[in-house]
CSV table of C-alpha atoms in Angstrom, one decimal:
chain,number,residue,atom,x,y,z
A,72,MET,CA,3.4,-18.9,15.3
A,73,THR,CA,4.5,-22.1,13.4
A,74,GLU,CA,1.2,-22.1,11.5
A,75,ILE,CA,1.6,-18.5,10.5
A,76,LEU,CA,5.2,-19.2,9.3
A,77,LEU,CA,4.1,-22.2,7.3
A,78,LEU,CA,1.2,-20.4,5.7
A,79,GLY,CA,3.2,-17.3,5.2
A,80,ARG,CA,6.0,-19.2,3.5
A,81,ARG,CA,3.4,-20.8,1.2
A,82,ALA,CA,2.0,-17.4,0.3
A,83,VAL,CA,5.4,-15.9,-0.3
A,84,ARG,CA,6.2,-18.8,-2.6
A,85,GLU,CA,3.1,-17.9,-4.6
A,86,VAL,CA,4.4,-14.4,-5.0
A,87,VAL,CA,7.7,-15.6,-6.2
A,88,ARG,CA,6.4,-18.3,-8.5
A,89,TYR,CA,3.7,-16.1,-10.1
A,90,PRO,CA,5.3,-12.8,-10.8
A,91,GLU,CA,2.7,-12.1,-13.5
A,92,ALA,CA,0.3,-11.4,-10.6
A,93,THR,CA,2.6,-8.7,-9.2
A,94,ILE,CA,4.3,-7.1,-12.3
A,95,PRO,CA,1.1,-5.6,-13.8
A,96,THR,CA,0.3,-3.8,-10.5
A,97,LEU,CA,3.6,-1.9,-10.8
A,98,PHE,CA,2.6,-0.5,-14.2
A,99,ILE,CA,0.2,2.1,-12.8
A,100,PRO,CA,2.5,3.6,-10.2
A,101,LEU,CA,5.5,3.8,-12.6
A,102,PHE,CA,3.2,5.2,-15.3
A,103,PHE,CA,1.9,7.9,-13.1
A,104,LEU,CA,5.3,8.8,-11.8
A,105,ALA,CA,6.7,9.2,-15.4
A,106,VAL,CA,3.7,11.0,-16.7
A,107,ASN,CA,3.3,13.4,-13.8
A,108,ILE,CA,7.0,14.3,-13.9
A,109,GLY,CA,6.8,14.9,-17.6
A,110,GLN,CA,3.7,17.1,-17.4
A,111,VAL,CA,4.4,19.1,-14.2
A,112,SER,CA,8.2,19.3,-13.7
A,113,LYS,CA,8.5,22.6,-15.6
A,114,THR,CA,5.6,24.1,-13.7
A,115,PHE,CA,7.4,23.2,-10.4
A,116,PRO,CA,11.1,23.7,-11.0
A,117,THR,CA,13.7,22.9,-8.4
A,118,SER,CA,13.4,26.5,-7.2
A,119,THR,CA,9.8,25.9,-6.0
A,120,SER,CA,9.7,26.4,-2.2
A,121,PHE,CA,8.1,23.1,-1.3
A,122,LEU,CA,10.6,21.0,-3.3
A,123,HIS,CA,13.6,22.2,-1.2
A,124,GLY,CA,15.9,22.2,-4.2
A,125,GLN,CA,14.8,18.8,-5.6
A,126,GLY,CA,13.0,18.0,-8.8
A,127,TYR,CA,9.2,17.2,-8.8
A,128,ALA,CA,10.0,13.5,-8.9
A,129,ALA,CA,10.9,13.7,-5.2
A,130,PHE,CA,7.5,15.1,-4.4
A,131,GLN,CA,5.6,12.5,-6.5
A,132,LEU,CA,7.6,9.4,-5.4
A,133,PRO,CA,5.6,8.8,-2.2
A,134,VAL,CA,2.3,8.8,-4.2
A,135,SER,CA,3.7,6.1,-6.6
A,136,LEU,CA,4.9,4.1,-3.6
A,137,MET,CA,1.3,4.1,-2.2
A,138,PHE,CA,0.0,3.0,-5.6
A,139,ALA,CA,2.5,0.1,-5.7
A,140,VAL,CA,1.7,-1.4,-2.3
A,141,ALA,CA,-2.1,-0.9,-2.1
A,142,THR,CA,-3.2,-3.8,-4.3
A,143,ALA,CA,-5.7,-6.5,-3.7
A,144,THR,CA,-3.2,-9.4,-4.2
A,145,SER,CA,-3.9,-11.2,-0.9
A,146,GLY,CA,-7.6,-10.7,-1.3
A,147,LEU,CA,-7.6,-12.1,-4.8
A,148,ALA,CA,-5.5,-15.0,-3.7
A,149,LEU,CA,-7.9,-15.7,-0.9
A,150,VAL,CA,-11.0,-15.5,-3.0
A,151,THR,CA,-9.4,-17.8,-5.6
A,152,GLU,CA,-8.9,-20.4,-2.9
A,153,ILE,CA,-12.5,-20.0,-1.9
A,154,ASP,CA,-13.6,-20.6,-5.4
A,155,LEU,CA,-11.3,-23.7,-5.8
A,156,GLY,CA,-12.4,-25.1,-2.4
A,157,TYR,CA,-9.0,-25.1,-0.9
A,158,PHE,CA,-10.1,-22.5,1.6
A,159,ASP,CA,-12.6,-24.9,3.1
A,160,LYS,CA,-9.8,-27.4,3.6
A,161,LEU,CA,-7.9,-24.8,5.6
A,162,LEU,CA,-10.9,-24.0,7.7
A,163,VAL,CA,-11.3,-27.7,8.8
A,164,ALA,CA,-7.6,-28.1,9.3
A,165,PRO,CA,-6.3,-28.2,13.0
A,166,ILE,CA,-5.0,-24.6,12.8
A,167,ARG,CA,-6.1,-21.3,14.1
A,168,ARG,CA,-8.2,-19.4,11.5
A,169,SER,CA,-6.3,-16.2,12.3
A,170,SER,CA,-3.1,-17.8,11.0
A,171,ILE,CA,-4.7,-17.9,7.5
A,172,ILE,CA,-5.0,-14.1,7.7
A,173,PHE,CA,-1.6,-13.5,9.1
A,174,GLY,CA,0.0,-15.8,6.6
A,175,ARG,CA,-1.4,-13.8,3.8
A,176,LEU,CA,-0.3,-10.5,5.4
A,177,THR,CA,3.2,-11.9,5.6
A,178,ALA,CA,3.3,-12.4,1.9
A,179,ASP,CA,1.9,-8.8,1.4
A,180,LEU,CA,4.8,-7.5,3.5
A,181,VAL,CA,7.3,-9.2,1.4
A,182,ARG,CA,5.6,-8.2,-1.9
A,183,GLY,CA,5.2,-4.6,-0.6
A,184,ILE,CA,8.8,-4.3,0.3
A,185,GLY,CA,9.9,-5.6,-3.1
A,186,ALA,CA,7.5,-3.3,-5.0
A,187,ALA,CA,8.5,-0.3,-2.9
A,188,THR,CA,12.2,-1.0,-3.5
A,189,LEU,CA,11.6,-1.2,-7.3
A,190,VAL,CA,9.7,2.1,-7.4
A,191,LEU,CA,12.3,3.7,-5.2
A,192,LEU,CA,15.1,2.7,-7.6
A,193,VAL,CA,13.1,4.1,-10.5
A,194,GLY,CA,12.8,7.3,-8.5
A,195,LEU,CA,16.5,7.4,-8.0
A,196,ALA,CA,16.9,7.1,-11.8
A,197,PHE,CA,14.7,10.2,-12.1
A,198,GLY,CA,17.2,12.1,-10.0
A,199,VAL,CA,15.5,11.8,-6.5
A,200,HIS,CA,17.9,11.9,-3.6
A,201,PHE,CA,17.0,11.3,0.0
A,202,ARG,CA,17.7,14.1,2.4
A,203,SER,CA,17.4,11.6,5.2
A,204,GLY,CA,20.2,9.4,3.7
A,205,LEU,CA,20.4,5.7,3.2
A,206,LEU,CA,18.6,4.9,6.5
A,207,GLY,CA,15.8,7.2,5.5
A,208,ALA,CA,15.4,5.4,2.2
A,209,VAL,CA,15.2,2.1,4.1
A,210,LEU,CA,12.6,3.5,6.4
A,211,VAL,CA,10.6,4.7,3.4
A,212,VAL,CA,10.5,1.2,2.0
A,213,LEU,CA,9.5,-0.3,5.4
A,214,LEU,CA,6.7,2.3,5.9
A,215,SER,CA,5.4,1.6,2.4
A,216,GLY,CA,5.5,-2.1,2.9
A,217,LEU,CA,3.7,-1.8,6.3
A,218,PHE,CA,1.0,0.4,4.7
A,219,GLY,CA,0.5,-2.3,2.0
A,220,VAL,CA,0.0,-4.8,4.8
A,221,ALA,CA,-2.5,-2.5,6.6
A,222,TYR,CA,-4.5,-1.8,3.5
A,223,ALA,CA,-4.5,-5.5,2.5
A,224,GLY,CA,-6.8,-6.1,5.4
A,225,PHE,CA,-9.5,-4.3,3.4
A,226,ALA,CA,-9.2,-6.6,0.3
A,227,ILE,CA,-9.2,-9.7,2.6
A,228,LEU,CA,-12.3,-8.4,4.3
A,229,VAL,CA,-14.1,-7.9,1.0
A,230,ALA,CA,-13.0,-11.3,-0.2
A,231,LEU,CA,-14.3,-13.0,3.0
A,232,ARG,CA,-17.6,-11.1,3.0
A,233,THR,CA,-18.4,-11.2,-0.7
A,234,ARG,CA,-16.6,-14.4,-1.9
A,235,ASN,CA,-16.5,-12.6,-5.3
A,236,VAL,CA,-13.5,-11.9,-7.5
A,237,GLN,CA,-15.0,-8.8,-9.1
A,238,ALA,CA,-15.9,-7.3,-5.7
A,239,THR,CA,-12.4,-8.0,-4.4
A,240,GLN,CA,-10.8,-6.4,-7.3
A,241,SER,CA,-12.8,-3.3,-6.7
A,242,SER,CA,-11.1,-2.9,-3.3
A,243,PHE,CA,-8.1,-1.6,-5.3
A,244,ILE,CA,-10.2,0.7,-7.5
A,245,LEU,CA,-11.6,2.3,-4.4
A,246,PHE,CA,-8.1,3.3,-3.4
A,247,PHE,CA,-8.0,5.8,-6.3
A,248,PRO,CA,-10.3,8.4,-4.9
A,249,LEU,CA,-8.7,8.1,-1.5
A,250,LEU,CA,-5.3,8.7,-3.0
A,251,PHE,CA,-6.4,11.7,-5.0
A,252,LEU,CA,-8.0,13.3,-2.0
A,253,THR,CA,-4.6,13.9,-0.6
A,254,PRO,CA,-1.8,16.5,-1.1
A,255,ASN,CA,-0.6,14.3,-4.0
A,256,PHE,CA,0.2,17.0,-6.5
A,257,VAL,CA,0.8,20.0,-4.2
A,258,PRO,CA,1.1,20.6,-0.4
A,259,PHE,CA,-1.9,21.2,1.8
A,260,ASP,CA,-1.6,25.0,1.7
A,261,ARG,CA,-1.8,25.1,-2.1
A,262,LEU,CA,-5.1,23.2,-2.2
A,263,SER,CA,-8.5,24.9,-2.5
A,264,GLY,CA,-10.5,25.3,0.7
A,265,ALA,CA,-12.8,22.3,0.3
A,266,MET,CA,-10.1,20.1,-1.2
A,267,GLU,CA,-7.7,21.0,1.7
A,268,THR,CA,-10.4,20.0,4.2
A,269,LEU,CA,-11.0,16.7,2.5
A,270,ALA,CA,-7.3,16.0,2.3
A,271,ARG,CA,-6.7,16.8,6.0
A,272,ILE,CA,-9.4,14.4,7.2
A,273,ASN,CA,-8.0,11.7,4.9
A,274,PRO,CA,-5.6,9.5,6.9
A,275,ILE,CA,-3.7,8.5,3.8
A,276,SER,CA,-2.6,12.1,3.5
A,277,TYR,CA,-0.4,11.8,6.6
A,278,VAL,CA,1.3,8.6,5.4
A,279,ILE,CA,2.2,10.4,2.2
A,280,VAL,CA,3.4,13.5,4.1
A,281,GLY,CA,5.5,11.4,6.4
A,282,ILE,CA,7.2,9.5,3.7
A,283,ARG,CA,7.6,12.6,1.6
A,284,SER,CA,9.4,14.3,4.6
A,285,LEU,CA,12.1,11.6,4.5
A,286,VAL,CA,12.7,12.3,0.9
A,287,ILE,CA,12.5,16.1,0.8
A,288,ASP,CA,12.9,17.5,4.4
A,289,GLY,CA,15.2,15.0,6.1
A,290,TRP,CA,14.4,13.6,9.5
A,291,ASN,CA,11.1,15.1,10.9
A,292,PRO,CA,10.2,12.9,13.9
A,293,GLY,CA,6.7,14.4,14.2
A,294,LYS,CA,5.6,13.7,10.6
A,295,ILE,CA,7.2,10.2,10.7
A,296,ALA,CA,5.5,9.3,13.9
A,297,ILE,CA,2.1,10.4,12.6
A,298,ALA,CA,2.5,8.4,9.5
A,299,LEU,CA,3.5,5.3,11.5
A,300,GLY,CA,0.5,5.9,13.8
A,301,VAL,CA,-1.9,6.1,10.9
A,302,ILE,CA,-0.5,2.9,9.4
A,303,VAL,CA,-0.7,1.0,12.7
A,304,ALA,CA,-4.3,2.2,13.4
A,305,LEU,CA,-5.4,1.4,9.9
A,306,GLY,CA,-3.8,-2.0,10.2
A,307,LEU,CA,-5.3,-2.8,13.6
A,308,VAL,CA,-8.9,-1.9,12.5
A,309,LEU,CA,-8.9,-3.7,9.1
A,310,THR,CA,-7.1,-6.8,10.4
A,311,ALA,CA,-9.5,-7.0,13.4
A,312,LEU,CA,-12.4,-6.8,10.9
A,313,SER,CA,-10.8,-9.5,8.8
A,314,LEU,CA,-10.2,-11.8,11.8
A,315,ARG,CA,-13.9,-11.4,12.8
A,316,ALA,CA,-15.0,-12.1,9.2
A,317,ILE,CA,-13.0,-15.4,9.1
A,318,ALA,CA,-14.1,-16.4,12.6
A,319,THR,CA,-17.8,-16.2,11.5
A,320,TYR,CA,-17.2,-17.3,7.9
A,321,ASP,CA,-19.4,-20.5,8.0
A,322,ARG,CA,-22.1,-19.2,10.3
């Protein structure tokens, strides 16, 4: 645990010292939030049934949160250390290799919570209000941050397997089609047949629906539990694969 804390503190310091690595990743979610609201808000006024009296910004906010936290920051940091040779020093140090992964994930949690908080504040500026109250808003930030940690395992896995910066960066690009195959613009029942099928088998859909319920519906234990379950399952699978990759890194 001490190793994880030390490596995690080092990784968090990197996030704080080099904000230029995080700030650009916030441009896309905030840009999409502003553009989508500007283009679609009149098509879906507050009287639209699935908005429950809120503006379209409330419906789009969870999508922007997913964009904000699903970056390849830890993967890029790891592949940079591989290129510089520092990663080899960590491998021969008297520490568990798993602590390298968990240290990076700690930084992703901190960065994800910070990014989600910023996007949420922008959402409030657009008139979003949380039907679940302040506690619901806090839970939205935590769920978003945890999803960022879960998805970070994919970027770390790519970094360890390819040892290539370009390939690691592509792990974020691959998130785009996954996000657009969700009920990101309208609910499930307003999608076409094929699109609805794809959205329903996409686990990210249920994270968005769970977070969105806290914004629009209030407290819906079923949707929140499913969202948390998907995040935990995704995190366990991707982290396990990352741990296996680092365990066999030099073989």
